[in-house]
PDB file of C-alpha atoms in Angstrom:
ATOM      1  CA  ALA F   1     182.684 -51.404-121.613  1.00 73.00           C
ATOM      2  CA  GLN F   2     185.669 -53.636-121.924  1.00 81.00           C
ATOM      3  CA  THR F   3     189.131 -52.385-122.570  1.00 92.00           C
ATOM      4  CA  VAL F   4     192.477 -53.653-123.724  1.00 97.00           C
ATOM      5  CA  THR F   5     195.964 -52.301-122.899  1.00 97.00           C
ATOM      6  CA  GLN F   6     199.196 -52.821-124.072  1.00 97.00           C
ATOM      7  CA  SER F   7     201.787 -51.016-122.169  1.00 95.00           C
ATOM      8  CA  GLN F   8     204.695 -51.486-124.680  1.00 96.00           C
ATOM      9  CA  PRO F   9     204.367 -49.520-127.612  1.00 96.00           C
ATOM     10  CA  GLU F  10     208.050 -51.084-128.935  1.00 97.00           C
ATOM     11  CA  MET F  11     209.912 -54.065-128.290  1.00 97.00           C
ATOM     12  CA  SER F  12     213.016 -55.588-129.643  1.00 97.00           C
ATOM     13  CA  VAL F  13     214.453 -58.891-129.543  1.00 97.00           C
ATOM     14  CA  GLN F  14     217.743 -60.600-130.917  1.00 98.00           C
ATOM     15  CA  GLU F  15     217.129 -63.416-133.552  1.00 97.00           C
ATOM     16  CA  ALA F  16     216.724 -66.851-131.767  1.00 97.00           C
ATOM     17  CA  GLU F  17     216.151 -65.149-128.406  1.00 97.00           C
ATOM     18  CA  THR F  18     212.897 -65.090-126.329  1.00 98.00           C
ATOM     19  CA  VAL F  19     210.564 -62.147-125.821  1.00 98.00           C
ATOM     20  CA  THR F  20     207.353 -61.504-123.974  1.00 98.00           C
ATOM     21  CA  LEU F  21     204.698 -58.949-125.369  1.00 98.00           C
ATOM     22  CA  SER F  22     202.181 -57.723-122.390  1.00 98.00           C
ATOM     23  CA  CYS F  23     198.548 -57.326-122.545  1.00 98.00           C
ATOM     24  CA  THR F  24     196.058 -56.405-119.711  1.00 97.00           C
ATOM     25  CA  TYR F  25     192.325 -56.289-120.148  1.00 97.00           C
ATOM     26  CA  ASP F  26     189.356 -54.951-118.254  1.00 95.00           C
ATOM     27  CA  THR F  27     185.879 -56.786-118.196  1.00 92.00           C
ATOM     28  CA  SER F  28     183.108 -57.862-115.787  1.00 90.00           C
ATOM     29  CA  GLU F  29     182.276 -60.855-117.770  1.00 89.00           C
ATOM     30  CA  SER F  30     183.515 -64.446-116.573  1.00 88.00           C
ATOM     31  CA  ASP F  31     183.719 -65.986-119.711  1.00 90.00           C
ATOM     32  CA  TYR F  32     185.335 -64.370-123.045  1.00 93.00           C
ATOM     33  CA  TYR F  33     187.921 -65.023-125.384  1.00 94.00           C
ATOM     34  CA  LEU F  34     191.395 -63.443-125.982  1.00 95.00           C
ATOM     35  CA  PHE F  35     193.647 -63.170-128.965  1.00 96.00           C
ATOM     36  CA  TRP F  36     196.869 -62.272-130.444  1.00 98.00           C
ATOM     37  CA  TYR F  37     196.960 -60.849-133.934  1.00 97.00           C
ATOM     38  CA  LYS F  38     200.174 -60.006-135.661  1.00 97.00           C
ATOM     39  CA  GLN F  39     200.033 -57.058-138.447  1.00 96.00           C
ATOM     40  CA  PRO F  40     203.096 -57.075-140.971  1.00 94.00           C
ATOM     41  CA  PRO F  41     203.625 -54.039-143.038  1.00 89.00           C
ATOM     42  CA  SER F  42     201.166 -55.687-145.568  1.00 87.00           C
ATOM     43  CA  ARG F  43     198.436 -54.731-143.220  1.00 89.00           C
ATOM     44  CA  GLN F  44     196.872 -57.992-143.105  1.00 89.00           C
ATOM     45  CA  MET F  45     196.148 -59.009-139.655  1.00 93.00           C
ATOM     46  CA  ILE F  46     196.926 -62.701-139.109  1.00 94.00           C
ATOM     47  CA  LEU F  47     195.764 -64.722-136.103  1.00 95.00           C
ATOM     48  CA  VAL F  48     198.595 -65.874-133.756  1.00 97.00           C
ATOM     49  CA  ILE F  49     196.998 -67.689-130.960  1.00 96.00           C
ATOM     50  CA  ARG F  50     193.494 -67.657-129.180  1.00 94.00           C
ATOM     51  CA  GLN F  51     192.730 -68.368-125.600  1.00 95.00           C
ATOM     52  CA  GLU F  52     189.097 -69.170-124.028  1.00 92.00           C
ATOM     53  CA  ALA F  53     189.000 -67.921-120.630  1.00 92.00           C
ATOM     54  CA  TYR F  54     187.361 -71.235-119.285  1.00 90.00           C
ATOM     55  CA  LYS F  55     190.419 -73.039-120.169  1.00 88.00           C
ATOM     56  CA  GLN F  56     193.047 -72.929-117.499  1.00 83.00           C
ATOM     57  CA  GLN F  57     195.888 -74.402-119.681  1.00 90.00           C
ATOM     58  CA  ASN F  58     197.734 -71.748-121.519  1.00 94.00           C
ATOM     59  CA  ALA F  59     197.372 -71.900-125.426  1.00 93.00           C
ATOM     60  CA  THR F  60     200.524 -72.802-127.578  1.00 93.00           C
ATOM     61  CA  GLU F  61     201.253 -72.652-131.112  1.00 93.00           C
ATOM     62  CA  ASN F  62     204.593 -73.799-132.139  1.00 95.00           C
ATOM     63  CA  ARG F  63     206.977 -70.843-130.985  1.00 97.00           C
ATOM     64  CA  PHE F  64     204.210 -68.762-129.701  1.00 97.00           C
ATOM     65  CA  SER F  65     202.608 -69.446-126.199  1.00 96.00           C
ATOM     66  CA  VAL F  66     200.738 -67.357-123.681  1.00 97.00           C
ATOM     67  CA  ASN F  67     200.610 -66.687-120.040  1.00 96.00           C
ATOM     68  CA  PHE F  68     197.001 -66.167-119.049  1.00 96.00           C
ATOM     69  CA  GLN F  69     196.410 -65.121-115.659  1.00 95.00           C
ATOM     70  CA  LYS F  70     192.552 -64.640-115.326  1.00 94.00           C
ATOM     71  CA  ALA F  71     192.507 -63.186-111.853  1.00 93.00           C
ATOM     72  CA  ALA F  72     195.293 -60.520-112.888  1.00 95.00           C
ATOM     73  CA  LYS F  73     193.328 -59.923-116.220  1.00 95.00           C
ATOM     74  CA  SER F  74     196.690 -60.403-117.939  1.00 96.00           C
ATOM     75  CA  PHE F  75     197.540 -62.092-121.172  1.00 97.00           C
ATOM     76  CA  SER F  76     200.735 -61.964-122.314  1.00 97.00           C
ATOM     77  CA  LEU F  77     202.438 -63.363-125.344  1.00 98.00           C
ATOM     78  CA  LYS F  78     205.804 -65.380-125.495  1.00 98.00           C
ATOM     79  CA  ILE F  79     207.765 -65.894-128.696  1.00 98.00           C
ATOM     80  CA  SER F  80     210.527 -68.292-128.427  1.00 97.00           C
ATOM     81  CA  ASP F  81     213.419 -68.713-130.899  1.00 97.00           C
ATOM     82  CA  SER F  82     212.586 -65.303-132.594  1.00 97.00           C
ATOM     83  CA  GLN F  83     212.508 -65.246-136.262  1.00 97.00           C
ATOM     84  CA  LEU F  84     213.071 -62.202-138.479  1.00 96.00           C
ATOM     85  CA  GLY F  85     209.666 -62.875-139.974  1.00 95.00           C
ATOM     86  CA  ASP F  86     208.287 -62.236-136.490  1.00 97.00           C
ATOM     87  CA  ALA F  87     208.984 -58.595-136.853  1.00 97.00           C
ATOM     88  CA  ALA F  88     205.552 -56.905-137.072  1.00 97.00           C
ATOM     89  CA  MET F  89     203.009 -54.981-135.046  1.00 97.00           C
ATOM     90  CA  TYR F  90     201.281 -57.462-132.410  1.00 98.00           C
ATOM     91  CA  PHE F  91     197.775 -56.795-131.285  1.00 98.00           C
ATOM     92  CA  CYS F  92     195.995 -58.139-128.246  1.00 98.00           C
ATOM     93  CA  ALA F  93     192.170 -58.528-128.726  1.00 97.00           C
ATOM     94  CA  TYR F  94     189.328 -59.257-126.480  1.00 95.00           C
ATOM     95  CA  ARG F  95     185.771 -60.744-127.649  1.00 93.00           C
ATOM     96  CA  ARG F  96     182.738 -61.551-125.321  1.00 88.00           C
ATOM     97  CA  PRO F  97     181.245 -64.958-125.925  1.00 79.00           C
ATOM     98  CA  SER F  98     177.837 -63.731-127.050  1.00 74.00           C
ATOM     99  CA  GLY F  99     179.321 -60.830-128.919  1.00 69.00           C
ATOM    100  CA  SER F 100     180.823 -60.503-132.134  1.00 80.00           C
ATOM    101  CA  ARG F 101     183.164 -57.363-132.092  1.00 91.00           C
ATOM    102  CA  LEU F 102     186.697 -57.581-131.237  1.00 94.00           C
ATOM    103  CA  THR F 103     188.262 -55.164-129.076  1.00 96.00           C
ATOM    104  CA  PHE F 104     192.108 -54.303-129.949  1.00 97.00           C
ATOM    105  CA  GLY F 105     194.712 -52.860-127.716  1.00 97.00           C
ATOM    106  CA  GLU F 106     196.862 -50.078-129.062  1.00 96.00           C
ATOM    107  CA  GLY F 107     199.541 -52.551-130.370  1.00 97.00           C
ATOM    108  CA  THR F 108     203.487 -53.467-129.735  1.00 98.00           C
ATOM    109  CA  GLN F 109     205.872 -52.887-132.674  1.00 97.00           C
ATOM    110  CA  LEU F 110     208.338 -55.946-132.449  1.00 98.00           C
ATOM    111  CA  THR F 111     211.645 -55.638-134.040  1.00 97.00           C
ATOM    112  CA  VAL F 112     214.060 -58.589-134.800  1.00 97.00           C
ATOM    113  CA  ASN F 113     217.346 -57.787-134.639  1.00 97.00           C
ATOM    114  CA  PRO F 114     219.823 -60.165-136.802  1.00 95.00           C
TER     115      PRO F 114
ATOM    116  CA  GLY K   1     191.247 -71.420-150.132  1.00 57.00           C
ATOM    117  CA  ALA K   2     190.922 -67.738-150.983  1.00 83.00           C
ATOM    118  CA  GLY K   3     191.069 -65.394-148.145  1.00 93.00           C
ATOM    119  CA  VAL K   4     189.152 -62.261-147.632  1.00 96.00           C
ATOM    120  CA  SER K   5     190.040 -59.924-150.298  1.00 96.00           C
ATOM    121  CA  GLN K   6     189.389 -56.105-150.404  1.00 97.00           C
ATOM    122  CA  THR K   7     189.539 -53.504-153.034  1.00 97.00           C
ATOM    123  CA  PRO K   8     190.598 -51.109-153.775  1.00 97.00           C
ATOM    124  CA  SER K   9     193.933 -51.455-151.955  1.00 96.00           C
ATOM    125  CA  ASN K  10     194.368 -47.757-151.892  1.00 97.00           C
ATOM    126  CA  LYS K  11     192.000 -44.643-152.467  1.00 97.00           C
ATOM    127  CA  VAL K  12     192.604 -41.345-152.755  1.00 98.00           C
ATOM    128  CA  THR K  13     189.809 -38.751-152.659  1.00 97.00           C
ATOM    129  CA  GLU K  14     188.758 -35.249-152.005  1.00 97.00           C
ATOM    130  CA  LYS K  15     187.009 -33.922-148.983  1.00 97.00           C
ATOM    131  CA  GLY K  16     183.249 -34.012-149.674  1.00 97.00           C
ATOM    132  CA  LYS K  17     183.398 -36.834-152.079  1.00 97.00           C
ATOM    133  CA  TYR K  18     181.712 -40.197-151.938  1.00 98.00           C
ATOM    134  CA  VAL K  19     183.516 -43.404-151.717  1.00 98.00           C
ATOM    135  CA  GLU K  20     182.651 -47.231-151.796  1.00 98.00           C
ATOM    136  CA  LEU K  21     185.106 -49.877-150.360  1.00 98.00           C
ATOM    137  CA  ARG K  22     184.288 -53.393-151.151  1.00 98.00           C
ATOM    138  CA  CYS K  23     185.064 -56.621-149.075  1.00 98.00           C
ATOM    139  CA  ASP K  24     184.758 -60.180-150.511  1.00 98.00           C
ATOM    140  CA  PRO K  25     184.717 -62.583-147.540  1.00 97.00           C
ATOM    141  CA  ILE K  26     185.843 -66.218-147.338  1.00 96.00           C
ATOM    142  CA  SER K  27     183.326 -68.581-149.134  1.00 95.00           C
ATOM    143  CA  GLY K  28     180.717 -69.782-146.782  1.00 93.00           C
ATOM    144  CA  HIS K  29     181.375 -67.244-143.975  1.00 95.00           C
ATOM    145  CA  THR K  30     178.049 -65.806-142.531  1.00 94.00           C
ATOM    146  CA  ALA K  31     179.462 -63.293-140.500  1.00 94.00           C
ATOM    147  CA  LEU K  32     181.454 -60.044-142.030  1.00 96.00           C
ATOM    148  CA  TYR K  33     182.788 -57.160-140.032  1.00 97.00           C
ATOM    149  CA  TRP K  34     184.124 -53.637-140.856  1.00 98.00           C
ATOM    150  CA  TYR K  35     186.791 -52.160-138.634  1.00 98.00           C
ATOM    151  CA  ARG K  36     188.767 -48.853-138.990  1.00 98.00           C
ATOM    152  CA  GLN K  37     192.423 -48.502-138.028  1.00 97.00           C
ATOM    153  CA  SER K  38     193.739 -44.807-137.561  1.00 95.00           C
ATOM    154  CA  LEU K  39     197.444 -44.301-137.625  1.00 92.00           C
ATOM    155  CA  GLY K  40     199.293 -45.731-134.774  1.00 89.00           C
ATOM    156  CA  GLN K  41     196.264 -47.168-133.248  1.00 93.00           C
ATOM    157  CA  GLY K  42     194.582 -50.742-132.951  1.00 95.00           C
ATOM    158  CA  PRO K  43     191.371 -51.520-135.122  1.00 96.00           C
ATOM    159  CA  GLU K  44     188.122 -50.275-133.974  1.00 97.00           C
ATOM    160  CA  PHE K  45     184.864 -52.109-134.752  1.00 96.00           C
ATOM    161  CA  LEU K  46     182.343 -50.393-137.053  1.00 97.00           C
ATOM    162  CA  ILE K  47     179.864 -52.917-138.218  1.00 96.00           C
ATOM    163  CA  TYR K  48     178.790 -56.559-138.149  1.00 95.00           C
ATOM    164  CA  PHE K  49     176.673 -58.323-140.570  1.00 95.00           C
ATOM    165  CA  GLN K  50     175.196 -61.795-140.088  1.00 93.00           C
ATOM    166  CA  GLY K  51     173.953 -62.993-143.310  1.00 91.00           C
ATOM    167  CA  THR K  52     172.379 -60.071-145.020  1.00 93.00           C
ATOM    168  CA  GLY K  53     171.411 -58.014-142.095  1.00 91.00           C
ATOM    169  CA  ALA K  54     173.449 -55.479-140.030  1.00 91.00           C
ATOM    170  CA  ALA K  55     173.557 -57.343-136.444  1.00 89.00           C
ATOM    171  CA  ASP K  56     175.449 -54.542-134.714  1.00 92.00           C
ATOM    172  CA  ASP K  57     176.243 -51.256-136.317  1.00 93.00           C
ATOM    173  CA  SER K  58     176.943 -49.335-133.316  1.00 93.00           C
ATOM    174  CA  GLY K  59     180.383 -48.683-134.202  1.00 94.00           C
ATOM    175  CA  LEU K  60     179.549 -46.526-137.144  1.00 96.00           C
ATOM    176  CA  PRO K  61     180.716 -42.991-136.251  1.00 95.00           C
ATOM    177  CA  ASN K  62     177.885 -41.072-137.991  1.00 94.00           C
ATOM    178  CA  ASP K  63     175.257 -41.230-140.701  1.00 95.00           C
ATOM    179  CA  ARG K  64     177.709 -40.398-143.470  1.00 97.00           C
ATOM    180  CA  PHE K  65     178.802 -44.366-143.020  1.00 97.00           C
ATOM    181  CA  PHE K  66     176.671 -46.995-144.463  1.00 96.00           C
ATOM    182  CA  ALA K  67     177.259 -50.466-145.350  1.00 97.00           C
ATOM    183  CA  VAL K  68     175.545 -53.169-147.096  1.00 96.00           C
ATOM    184  CA  ARG K  69     175.564 -57.038-147.801  1.00 96.00           C
ATOM    185  CA  PRO K  70     172.754 -57.395-150.116  1.00 95.00           C
ATOM    186  CA  GLU K  71     173.206 -61.258-150.892  1.00 93.00           C
ATOM    187  CA  GLY K  72     174.908 -62.353-147.721  1.00 91.00           C
ATOM    188  CA  SER K  73     178.306 -62.313-149.291  1.00 94.00           C
ATOM    189  CA  VAL K  74     180.173 -59.195-150.605  1.00 97.00           C
ATOM    190  CA  SER K  75     179.757 -56.225-148.504  1.00 98.00           C
ATOM    191  CA  THR K  76     180.238 -52.574-149.416  1.00 98.00           C
ATOM    192  CA  LEU K  77     181.101 -49.798-146.900  1.00 98.00           C
ATOM    193  CA  LYS K  78     179.914 -46.385-148.277  1.00 98.00           C
ATOM    194  CA  ILE K  79     180.986 -42.923-146.890  1.00 98.00           C
ATOM    195  CA  GLN K  80     179.449 -39.890-147.989  1.00 97.00           C
ATOM    196  CA  ARG K  81     180.840 -36.356-147.951  1.00 97.00           C
ATOM    197  CA  THR K  82     184.118 -37.560-146.919  1.00 97.00           C
ATOM    198  CA  GLU K  83     186.178 -35.768-144.500  1.00 97.00           C
ATOM    199  CA  ARG K  84     189.976 -35.467-143.642  1.00 96.00           C
ATOM    200  CA  GLY K  85     189.289 -37.337-140.493  1.00 96.00           C
ATOM    201  CA  ASP K  86     188.060 -40.327-142.542  1.00 97.00           C
ATOM    202  CA  SER K  87     191.423 -41.051-143.586  1.00 97.00           C
ATOM    203  CA  ALA K  88     192.484 -44.540-142.265  1.00 97.00           C
ATOM    204  CA  VAL K  89     192.880 -48.115-143.342  1.00 97.00           C
ATOM    205  CA  TYR K  90     189.422 -49.864-143.475  1.00 98.00           C
ATOM    206  CA  LEU K  91     189.758 -53.431-142.359  1.00 97.00           C
ATOM    207  CA  CYS K  92     187.126 -56.229-143.289  1.00 97.00           C
ATOM    208  CA  ALA K  93     187.002 -59.577-141.447  1.00 96.00           C
ATOM    209  CA  SER K  94     185.000 -62.600-141.873  1.00 96.00           C
ATOM    210  CA  SER K  95     183.924 -65.638-139.734  1.00 93.00           C
ATOM    211  CA  LEU K  96     182.178 -69.120-140.258  1.00 93.00           C
ATOM    212  CA  THR K  97     179.748 -67.932-137.542  1.00 88.00           C
ATOM    213  CA  TYR K  98     179.950 -65.004-135.255  1.00 83.00           C
ATOM    214  CA  GLN K  99     181.365 -67.188-132.682  1.00 83.00           C
ATOM    215  CA  GLU K 100     184.366 -68.412-134.575  1.00 87.00           C
ATOM    216  CA  THR K 101     187.749 -66.797-135.271  1.00 89.00           C
ATOM    217  CA  GLN K 102     187.685 -63.568-137.508  1.00 93.00           C
ATOM    218  CA  TYR K 103     189.911 -63.652-140.516  1.00 94.00           C
ATOM    219  CA  PHE K 104     191.022 -60.112-141.928  1.00 95.00           C
ATOM    220  CA  GLY K 105     191.474 -58.963-145.454  1.00 95.00           C
ATOM    221  CA  PRO K 106     194.607 -56.763-146.360  1.00 94.00           C
ATOM    222  CA  GLY K 107     192.381 -53.459-145.807  1.00 96.00           C
ATOM    223  CA  THR K 108     191.933 -50.445-147.862  1.00 97.00           C
ATOM    224  CA  ARG K 109     193.844 -47.514-147.133  1.00 97.00           C
ATOM    225  CA  LEU K 110     191.654 -44.140-147.534  1.00 98.00           C
ATOM    226  CA  LEU K 111     193.455 -40.906-147.907  1.00 98.00           C
ATOM    227  CA  VAL K 112     191.055 -37.907-147.936  1.00 97.00           C
ATOM    228  CA  LEU K 113     192.751 -34.712-149.205  1.00 96.00           C
TER     229      LEU K 113
END
């Protein structure tokens, strides 16, 4: 079974600085999808970024980018120019290409200090 | 367009009671998912519908949990004989097809007293 591990329960960053959230996963599949979701206090999970394992290029979405290391099974999220609105719980998630369910990590609570 | 909606937002019930949680997916999305999120943890998969049928219900914890999607749109998660351990946020998500990105609703927070 696939597992996703987020080893940082909490992280903090100063406004306008850069922060990196870590995620590792375990799978025997060669093709799969990885995601970062953001969950603010409103509870709604919001997709931040998505990465297909067959793509070597790291995904980017504005201030958000990933460092995907397939051999190391590592998928970290970098947030540049952090904003107060970035404060939330961040979840890393895995999905098999033929499967439907998402497997989530335990989450990292990000605090942004003004 | 409208996102995934879930009702009620919060539900308080007593141990042993029956509850129904509703999910209204994004229009046109054929795939619908239910997850359960306990306090301080990531969401855990419960069940996935493709159209009207449950394509994967392997995440349902026991036979007290049941879900339906009779017309391929709205889904209802039903919990019988609720227990205090059922207290959690129940999240619903939908996607255009099972291979596409899942979009989540705001969840229903269930508290069993």
